[in-house]
Amino acid sequence: MEVTGLDEELRGAIVHEYGRWCEERSDPRWRMEALCTEPPPAGDTGERLRRASAALTAAGLAPKPPISCGEDNGVGDGTYDVIRYGESGDDAVFLSTLGRFAAGEDDHPQVRRALESAGFRRLDAAVRAIQVTDLGVYYFGSRGPLGIDTLVFYWQD
């Protein structure tokens, strides 16, 4: 399946998280790709969260302890963890469980530099806006096209 602007790292993460189940209304080529390609290497979630917290601490951003997206939203589950930072804890970084992908509620350069120095890939707004079609992932009552932002940082109650 052709998805304009989708690089191999993101594609592999999405294919192996969602394509292997090939839900209702999915193009079967997603399932074939999941079956015929190697999944991305599994990462150590605890190590990844420690590395991100250490980088944010070193940058002077006072990170709070990491929590799951379900805990952050008060219910549900998904494919990312949250590290709130700063004195008020209002700002947050999202770390995908699907790979080394990071995003946040803002584009704070100090956060970007800290996470990149720790090996994370901060996904900018243009990449997060790429739409993936014909993958039939259930998301709040729909199975329509979803953006990279939703697929890589997925939460469902």
Short mmCIF file of N, CA and C in Angstrom, two decimals:
data_model
loop_
_atom_site.label_atom_id
_atom_site.label_comp_id
_atom_site.label_asym_id
_atom_site.label_seq_id
_atom_site.Cartn_x
_atom_site.Cartn_y
_atom_site.Cartn_z
N MET A 1 0.85 -1.18 0.00
CA MET A 1 0.00 0.00 0.00
C MET A 1 0.89 1.24 0.00
N GLU A 2 0.62 2.12 -0.93
CA GLU A 2 1.39 3.35 -1.04
C GLU A 2 0.82 4.39 -0.07
N VAL A 3 1.69 4.99 0.74
CA VAL A 3 1.32 6.09 1.63
C VAL A 3 2.38 7.17 1.43
N THR A 4 2.01 8.23 0.76
CA THR A 4 2.94 9.31 0.45
C THR A 4 3.52 9.91 1.72
N GLY A 5 4.85 9.98 1.76
CA GLY A 5 5.55 10.60 2.88
C GLY A 5 5.85 9.68 4.05
N LEU A 6 5.38 8.45 4.01
CA LEU A 6 5.60 7.51 5.11
C LEU A 6 6.92 6.78 4.93
N ASP A 7 7.87 7.01 5.85
CA ASP A 7 9.18 6.36 5.73
C ASP A 7 9.13 4.93 6.26
N GLU A 8 10.19 4.18 6.02
CA GLU A 8 10.22 2.75 6.37
C GLU A 8 10.14 2.49 7.86
N GLU A 9 10.74 3.33 8.66
CA GLU A 9 10.70 3.11 10.12
C GLU A 9 9.28 3.21 10.65
N LEU A 10 8.58 4.27 10.26
CA LEU A 10 7.19 4.44 10.69
C LEU A 10 6.29 3.37 10.08
N ARG A 11 6.51 3.08 8.81
CA ARG A 11 5.71 2.08 8.12
C ARG A 11 5.82 0.72 8.82
N GLY A 12 7.03 0.31 9.14
CA GLY A 12 7.24 -0.97 9.82
C GLY A 12 6.51 -1.03 11.15
N ALA A 13 6.57 0.05 11.91
CA ALA A 13 5.89 0.09 13.21
C ALA A 13 4.38 -0.04 13.03
N ILE A 14 3.83 0.67 12.07
CA ILE A 14 2.38 0.65 11.84
C ILE A 14 1.93 -0.69 11.27
N VAL A 15 2.66 -1.20 10.30
CA VAL A 15 2.30 -2.48 9.68
C VAL A 15 2.26 -3.59 10.72
N HIS A 16 3.26 -3.62 11.57
CA HIS A 16 3.34 -4.74 12.53
C HIS A 16 2.46 -4.55 13.76
N GLU A 17 1.98 -3.36 14.00
CA GLU A 17 1.02 -3.15 15.09
C GLU A 17 -0.41 -3.39 14.61
N TYR A 18 -0.74 -2.89 13.42
CA TYR A 18 -2.13 -2.92 12.97
C TYR A 18 -2.38 -3.84 11.78
N GLY A 19 -1.43 -3.97 10.88
CA GLY A 19 -1.63 -4.76 9.67
C GLY A 19 -1.77 -6.24 9.92
N ARG A 20 -1.14 -6.75 10.94
CA ARG A 20 -1.21 -8.19 11.20
C ARG A 20 -2.60 -8.65 11.58
N TRP A 21 -3.43 -7.73 12.09
CA TRP A 21 -4.80 -8.10 12.46
C TRP A 21 -5.76 -7.85 11.31
N CYS A 22 -5.38 -6.99 10.38
CA CYS A 22 -6.17 -6.70 9.19
C CYS A 22 -7.67 -6.63 9.50
N GLU A 23 -8.03 -5.65 10.27
CA GLU A 23 -9.41 -5.52 10.71
C GLU A 23 -10.37 -5.22 9.56
N GLU A 24 -11.63 -5.29 9.88
CA GLU A 24 -12.71 -5.06 8.93
C GLU A 24 -12.43 -3.83 8.05
N ARG A 25 -12.68 -3.98 6.78
CA ARG A 25 -12.50 -2.95 5.75
C ARG A 25 -11.04 -2.58 5.47
N SER A 26 -10.11 -3.43 5.89
CA SER A 26 -8.70 -3.18 5.58
C SER A 26 -8.37 -3.80 4.23
N ASP A 27 -7.49 -3.14 3.51
CA ASP A 27 -6.96 -3.73 2.29
C ASP A 27 -6.06 -4.90 2.71
N PRO A 28 -6.25 -6.10 2.16
CA PRO A 28 -5.46 -7.26 2.59
C PRO A 28 -3.96 -7.13 2.33
N ARG A 29 -3.55 -6.16 1.54
CA ARG A 29 -2.11 -5.97 1.32
C ARG A 29 -1.39 -5.56 2.60
N TRP A 30 -2.10 -4.91 3.52
CA TRP A 30 -1.49 -4.58 4.80
C TRP A 30 -1.13 -5.87 5.55
N ARG A 31 -2.04 -6.83 5.55
CA ARG A 31 -1.79 -8.11 6.23
C ARG A 31 -0.65 -8.85 5.56
N MET A 32 -0.63 -8.86 4.24
CA MET A 32 0.45 -9.53 3.51
C MET A 32 1.80 -8.92 3.85
N GLU A 33 1.84 -7.61 3.91
CA GLU A 33 3.10 -6.94 4.26
C GLU A 33 3.53 -7.32 5.67
N ALA A 34 2.59 -7.38 6.60
CA ALA A 34 2.92 -7.76 7.98
C ALA A 34 3.44 -9.18 8.04
N LEU A 35 2.89 -10.06 7.22
CA LEU A 35 3.32 -11.46 7.21
C LEU A 35 4.67 -11.66 6.52
N CYS A 36 4.97 -10.81 5.56
CA CYS A 36 6.15 -11.01 4.71
C CYS A 36 7.35 -10.15 5.10
N THR A 37 7.23 -9.35 6.14
CA THR A 37 8.35 -8.50 6.55
C THR A 37 8.69 -8.76 8.01
N GLU A 38 9.91 -8.45 8.35
CA GLU A 38 10.37 -8.61 9.73
C GLU A 38 9.83 -7.46 10.59
N PRO A 39 9.33 -7.78 11.77
CA PRO A 39 8.88 -6.70 12.66
C PRO A 39 10.07 -5.91 13.19
N PRO A 40 9.83 -4.67 13.58
CA PRO A 40 10.90 -3.88 14.19
C PRO A 40 11.39 -4.58 15.46
N PRO A 41 12.63 -4.37 15.83
CA PRO A 41 13.12 -5.00 17.06
C PRO A 41 12.34 -4.51 18.27
N ALA A 42 12.06 -5.42 19.18
CA ALA A 42 11.34 -5.06 20.40
C ALA A 42 12.25 -4.23 21.28
N GLY A 43 11.68 -3.23 21.89
CA GLY A 43 12.47 -2.36 22.77
C GLY A 43 12.13 -2.63 24.23
N ASP A 44 12.98 -2.18 25.10
CA ASP A 44 12.78 -2.29 26.54
C ASP A 44 12.07 -1.02 27.01
N THR A 45 10.80 -1.15 27.35
CA THR A 45 10.00 0.02 27.72
C THR A 45 10.58 0.75 28.93
N GLY A 46 10.96 0.01 29.95
CA GLY A 46 11.52 0.64 31.15
C GLY A 46 12.78 1.43 30.84
N GLU A 47 13.66 0.82 30.03
CA GLU A 47 14.90 1.49 29.65
C GLU A 47 14.61 2.74 28.83
N ARG A 48 13.67 2.65 27.92
CA ARG A 48 13.30 3.79 27.07
C ARG A 48 12.78 4.95 27.92
N LEU A 49 11.93 4.64 28.89
CA LEU A 49 11.37 5.68 29.75
C LEU A 49 12.44 6.28 30.68
N ARG A 50 13.34 5.45 31.17
CA ARG A 50 14.44 5.96 32.01
C ARG A 50 15.34 6.89 31.20
N ARG A 51 15.63 6.49 29.96
CA ARG A 51 16.49 7.30 29.09
C ARG A 51 15.85 8.66 28.79
N ALA A 52 14.55 8.66 28.50
CA ALA A 52 13.85 9.93 28.22
C ALA A 52 13.80 10.81 29.47
N SER A 53 13.49 10.22 30.61
CA SER A 53 13.44 10.99 31.86
C SER A 53 14.80 11.58 32.19
N ALA A 54 15.85 10.79 32.01
CA ALA A 54 17.20 11.29 32.27
C ALA A 54 17.56 12.45 31.35
N ALA A 55 17.19 12.35 30.09
CA ALA A 55 17.49 13.42 29.13
C ALA A 55 16.73 14.70 29.49
N LEU A 56 15.47 14.56 29.87
CA LEU A 56 14.68 15.73 30.26
C LEU A 56 15.21 16.35 31.55
N THR A 57 15.66 15.49 32.48
CA THR A 57 16.25 16.00 33.73
C THR A 57 17.54 16.75 33.43
N ALA A 58 18.39 16.18 32.58
CA ALA A 58 19.66 16.82 32.22
C ALA A 58 19.43 18.17 31.54
N ALA A 59 18.29 18.31 30.85
CA ALA A 59 17.96 19.57 30.19
C ALA A 59 17.31 20.57 31.14
N GLY A 60 17.15 20.17 32.42
CA GLY A 60 16.57 21.07 33.41
C GLY A 60 15.07 21.21 33.32
N LEU A 61 14.37 20.20 32.79
CA LEU A 61 12.93 20.31 32.55
C LEU A 61 12.06 19.70 33.65
N ALA A 62 12.66 19.15 34.69
CA ALA A 62 11.94 18.61 35.86
C ALA A 62 10.81 17.65 35.47
N PRO A 63 11.16 16.51 34.85
CA PRO A 63 10.10 15.57 34.45
C PRO A 63 9.45 14.88 35.64
N LYS A 64 8.16 14.62 35.52
CA LYS A 64 7.42 13.82 36.49
C LYS A 64 7.63 12.35 36.12
N PRO A 65 7.28 11.42 36.98
CA PRO A 65 7.41 9.99 36.62
C PRO A 65 6.54 9.64 35.41
N PRO A 66 7.05 8.79 34.52
CA PRO A 66 6.28 8.39 33.33
C PRO A 66 5.01 7.62 33.73
N ILE A 67 3.97 7.81 32.92
CA ILE A 67 2.72 7.06 33.12
C ILE A 67 2.21 6.60 31.75
N SER A 68 1.37 5.59 31.76
CA SER A 68 0.78 5.10 30.51
C SER A 68 -0.25 6.11 30.01
N CYS A 69 -0.59 6.01 28.73
CA CYS A 69 -1.61 6.91 28.18
C CYS A 69 -2.96 6.67 28.84
N GLY A 70 -3.24 5.43 29.23
CA GLY A 70 -4.49 5.13 29.92
C GLY A 70 -4.57 5.83 31.26
N GLU A 71 -3.46 5.80 31.99
CA GLU A 71 -3.42 6.48 33.28
C GLU A 71 -3.53 7.99 33.09
N ASP A 72 -2.87 8.52 32.07
CA ASP A 72 -2.92 9.96 31.81
C ASP A 72 -4.33 10.41 31.44
N ASN A 73 -5.05 9.57 30.70
CA ASN A 73 -6.42 9.90 30.30
C ASN A 73 -7.46 9.45 31.32
N GLY A 74 -7.03 8.73 32.35
CA GLY A 74 -7.95 8.28 33.39
C GLY A 74 -8.68 7.00 33.05
N VAL A 75 -8.44 6.44 31.86
CA VAL A 75 -9.12 5.21 31.42
C VAL A 75 -8.49 4.76 30.12
N GLY A 76 -8.62 3.49 29.80
CA GLY A 76 -8.22 2.99 28.49
C GLY A 76 -6.79 2.53 28.40
N ASP A 77 -6.37 2.34 27.15
CA ASP A 77 -5.04 1.82 26.86
C ASP A 77 -4.64 2.31 25.47
N GLY A 78 -3.38 2.13 25.13
CA GLY A 78 -2.93 2.56 23.82
C GLY A 78 -1.48 2.25 23.57
N THR A 79 -0.86 3.05 22.69
CA THR A 79 0.50 2.76 22.24
C THR A 79 1.49 3.86 22.61
N TYR A 80 1.30 4.51 23.74
CA TYR A 80 2.27 5.51 24.15
C TYR A 80 2.26 5.71 25.66
N ASP A 81 3.36 6.26 26.14
CA ASP A 81 3.51 6.66 27.53
C ASP A 81 3.66 8.18 27.56
N VAL A 82 3.42 8.76 28.72
CA VAL A 82 3.43 10.22 28.89
C VAL A 82 4.42 10.59 29.98
N ILE A 83 5.22 11.60 29.69
CA ILE A 83 6.06 12.20 30.73
C ILE A 83 5.71 13.68 30.78
N ARG A 84 5.10 14.08 31.87
CA ARG A 84 4.79 15.49 32.09
C ARG A 84 6.03 16.15 32.68
N TYR A 85 6.22 17.42 32.40
CA TYR A 85 7.42 18.10 32.88
C TYR A 85 7.12 19.55 33.20
N GLY A 86 8.08 20.17 33.82
CA GLY A 86 7.94 21.57 34.22
C GLY A 86 7.32 21.66 35.61
N GLU A 87 7.37 22.85 36.16
CA GLU A 87 6.87 23.05 37.52
C GLU A 87 5.41 22.68 37.66
N SER A 88 4.58 23.09 36.71
CA SER A 88 3.14 22.82 36.81
C SER A 88 2.78 21.41 36.33
N GLY A 89 3.64 20.82 35.50
CA GLY A 89 3.33 19.50 34.95
C GLY A 89 2.30 19.54 33.84
N ASP A 90 2.02 20.76 33.34
CA ASP A 90 1.03 20.90 32.26
C ASP A 90 1.59 20.47 30.90
N ASP A 91 2.89 20.64 30.70
CA ASP A 91 3.50 20.25 29.43
C ASP A 91 3.79 18.76 29.47
N ALA A 92 3.73 18.12 28.30
CA ALA A 92 3.91 16.67 28.25
C ALA A 92 4.63 16.24 26.99
N VAL A 93 5.34 15.13 27.13
CA VAL A 93 5.99 14.45 26.02
C VAL A 93 5.31 13.09 25.90
N PHE A 94 5.05 12.68 24.66
CA PHE A 94 4.46 11.37 24.39
C PHE A 94 5.53 10.50 23.75
N LEU A 95 5.72 9.30 24.30
CA LEU A 95 6.71 8.35 23.79
C LEU A 95 5.98 7.11 23.33
N SER A 96 6.06 6.82 22.05
CA SER A 96 5.36 5.68 21.47
C SER A 96 5.96 4.37 21.95
N THR A 97 5.12 3.39 22.15
CA THR A 97 5.59 2.03 22.47
C THR A 97 5.93 1.28 21.19
N LEU A 98 5.69 1.87 20.02
CA LEU A 98 5.92 1.22 18.74
C LEU A 98 7.33 1.46 18.20
N GLY A 99 8.10 2.28 18.85
CA GLY A 99 9.44 2.60 18.36
C GLY A 99 10.00 3.79 19.11
N ARG A 100 10.97 4.43 18.50
CA ARG A 100 11.67 5.55 19.15
C ARG A 100 11.00 6.90 18.88
N PHE A 101 9.71 6.89 18.65
CA PHE A 101 8.96 8.07 18.24
C PHE A 101 8.51 8.89 19.44
N ALA A 102 8.64 10.20 19.32
CA ALA A 102 8.23 11.11 20.39
C ALA A 102 7.45 12.27 19.78
N ALA A 103 6.56 12.81 20.56
CA ALA A 103 5.79 14.00 20.18
C ALA A 103 5.42 14.71 21.46
N GLY A 104 4.88 15.90 21.31
CA GLY A 104 4.47 16.64 22.49
C GLY A 104 3.38 17.62 22.14
N GLU A 105 2.92 18.28 23.16
CA GLU A 105 1.85 19.25 22.97
C GLU A 105 2.36 20.56 22.41
N ASP A 106 3.66 20.70 22.37
CA ASP A 106 4.26 21.89 21.79
C ASP A 106 5.52 21.47 21.05
N ASP A 107 6.21 22.43 20.48
CA ASP A 107 7.44 22.12 19.76
C ASP A 107 8.61 22.81 20.45
N HIS A 108 8.71 22.60 21.73
CA HIS A 108 9.74 23.23 22.56
C HIS A 108 11.12 22.74 22.13
N PRO A 109 12.00 23.64 21.63
CA PRO A 109 13.32 23.22 21.12
C PRO A 109 14.17 22.50 22.16
N GLN A 110 14.08 22.90 23.41
CA GLN A 110 14.87 22.27 24.46
C GLN A 110 14.43 20.81 24.66
N VAL A 111 13.15 20.55 24.57
CA VAL A 111 12.63 19.18 24.69
C VAL A 111 13.09 18.36 23.49
N ARG A 112 12.96 18.94 22.31
CA ARG A 112 13.39 18.25 21.09
C ARG A 112 14.86 17.84 21.18
N ARG A 113 15.71 18.77 21.55
CA ARG A 113 17.15 18.47 21.65
C ARG A 113 17.42 17.38 22.68
N ALA A 114 16.76 17.46 23.82
CA ALA A 114 16.97 16.47 24.88
C ALA A 114 16.58 15.07 24.41
N LEU A 115 15.42 14.96 23.80
CA LEU A 115 14.96 13.64 23.35
C LEU A 115 15.80 13.11 22.20
N GLU A 116 16.17 13.97 21.27
CA GLU A 116 17.01 13.53 20.16
C GLU A 116 18.38 13.06 20.67
N SER A 117 18.92 13.74 21.68
CA SER A 117 20.21 13.32 22.23
C SER A 117 20.11 11.96 22.91
N ALA A 118 18.91 11.57 23.32
CA ALA A 118 18.68 10.27 23.96
C ALA A 118 18.24 9.21 22.95
N GLY A 119 18.28 9.55 21.65
CA GLY A 119 17.97 8.56 20.61
C GLY A 119 16.53 8.52 20.15
N PHE A 120 15.72 9.47 20.58
CA PHE A 120 14.32 9.50 20.14
C PHE A 120 14.18 10.32 18.87
N ARG A 121 13.15 10.04 18.15
CA ARG A 121 12.84 10.75 16.91
C ARG A 121 11.57 11.55 17.13
N ARG A 122 11.70 12.83 17.22
CA ARG A 122 10.54 13.70 17.42
C ARG A 122 9.81 13.85 16.10
N LEU A 123 8.55 13.47 16.06
CA LEU A 123 7.76 13.56 14.84
C LEU A 123 7.13 14.94 14.76
N ASP A 124 7.43 15.66 13.69
CA ASP A 124 6.88 17.00 13.54
C ASP A 124 5.44 16.94 13.03
N ALA A 125 4.80 18.08 12.99
CA ALA A 125 3.38 18.17 12.62
C ALA A 125 3.12 17.63 11.22
N ALA A 126 4.03 17.88 10.29
CA ALA A 126 3.82 17.41 8.91
C ALA A 126 3.82 15.89 8.84
N VAL A 127 4.72 15.24 9.55
CA VAL A 127 4.76 13.78 9.56
C VAL A 127 3.54 13.23 10.30
N ARG A 128 3.20 13.81 11.43
CA ARG A 128 2.05 13.33 12.20
C ARG A 128 0.74 13.47 11.44
N ALA A 129 0.68 14.39 10.48
CA ALA A 129 -0.54 14.62 9.71
C ALA A 129 -0.71 13.67 8.53
N ILE A 130 0.31 12.90 8.17
CA ILE A 130 0.18 11.96 7.05
C ILE A 130 -0.97 11.00 7.32
N GLN A 131 -1.83 10.83 6.33
CA GLN A 131 -3.00 9.97 6.47
C GLN A 131 -2.74 8.58 5.92
N VAL A 132 -3.13 7.56 6.69
CA VAL A 132 -3.02 6.17 6.28
C VAL A 132 -4.44 5.68 5.98
N THR A 133 -4.62 5.20 4.77
CA THR A 133 -5.96 4.75 4.35
C THR A 133 -6.01 3.24 4.22
N ASP A 134 -7.22 2.73 4.18
CA ASP A 134 -7.49 1.30 3.94
C ASP A 134 -6.86 0.39 4.98
N LEU A 135 -6.72 0.87 6.22
CA LEU A 135 -6.16 0.05 7.28
C LEU A 135 -7.18 -0.30 8.35
N GLY A 136 -8.38 0.20 8.28
CA GLY A 136 -9.50 -0.21 9.12
C GLY A 136 -9.24 -0.31 10.61
N VAL A 137 -8.45 0.58 11.19
CA VAL A 137 -8.19 0.55 12.63
C VAL A 137 -9.37 1.21 13.35
N TYR A 138 -9.95 0.50 14.30
CA TYR A 138 -11.08 1.03 15.06
C TYR A 138 -10.61 2.19 15.93
N TYR A 139 -11.26 3.33 15.81
CA TYR A 139 -10.91 4.49 16.60
C TYR A 139 -12.16 5.29 16.92
N PHE A 140 -12.64 5.17 18.14
CA PHE A 140 -13.81 5.86 18.62
C PHE A 140 -15.00 5.76 17.66
N GLY A 141 -15.35 4.53 17.31
CA GLY A 141 -16.54 4.26 16.52
C GLY A 141 -16.35 4.27 15.02
N SER A 142 -15.16 4.52 14.54
CA SER A 142 -14.93 4.61 13.10
C SER A 142 -13.77 3.72 12.69
N ARG A 143 -13.70 3.41 11.42
CA ARG A 143 -12.57 2.68 10.84
C ARG A 143 -12.05 3.42 9.60
N GLY A 144 -12.15 4.73 9.62
CA GLY A 144 -11.72 5.54 8.48
C GLY A 144 -10.22 5.79 8.50
N PRO A 145 -9.74 6.58 7.54
CA PRO A 145 -8.31 6.92 7.50
C PRO A 145 -7.88 7.59 8.81
N LEU A 146 -6.67 7.28 9.23
CA LEU A 146 -6.12 7.87 10.45
C LEU A 146 -4.76 8.48 10.16
N GLY A 147 -4.43 9.52 10.89
CA GLY A 147 -3.12 10.14 10.76
C GLY A 147 -2.06 9.35 11.51
N ILE A 148 -0.83 9.58 11.13
CA ILE A 148 0.31 8.96 11.82
C ILE A 148 0.23 9.28 13.31
N ASP A 149 -0.14 10.50 13.65
CA ASP A 149 -0.26 10.91 15.04
C ASP A 149 -1.16 9.96 15.82
N THR A 150 -2.29 9.62 15.27
CA THR A 150 -3.24 8.74 15.95
C THR A 150 -2.74 7.30 15.98
N LEU A 151 -2.13 6.83 14.91
CA LEU A 151 -1.66 5.44 14.87
C LEU A 151 -0.46 5.21 15.78
N VAL A 152 0.49 6.11 15.78
CA VAL A 152 1.70 5.93 16.57
C VAL A 152 1.45 6.27 18.04
N PHE A 153 0.54 7.21 18.28
CA PHE A 153 0.18 7.61 19.65
C PHE A 153 -1.32 7.32 19.84
N TYR A 154 -1.67 6.05 19.77
CA TYR A 154 -3.06 5.60 19.80
C TYR A 154 -3.55 5.46 21.24
N TRP A 155 -4.77 5.93 21.47
CA TRP A 155 -5.42 5.75 22.78
C TRP A 155 -6.89 5.46 22.53
N GLN A 156 -7.42 4.51 23.25
CA GLN A 156 -8.84 4.16 23.14
C GLN A 156 -9.35 3.88 24.54
N ASP A 157 -10.52 4.44 24.87
CA ASP A 157 -11.06 4.17 26.20
C ASP A 157 -11.87 2.90 26.24
#
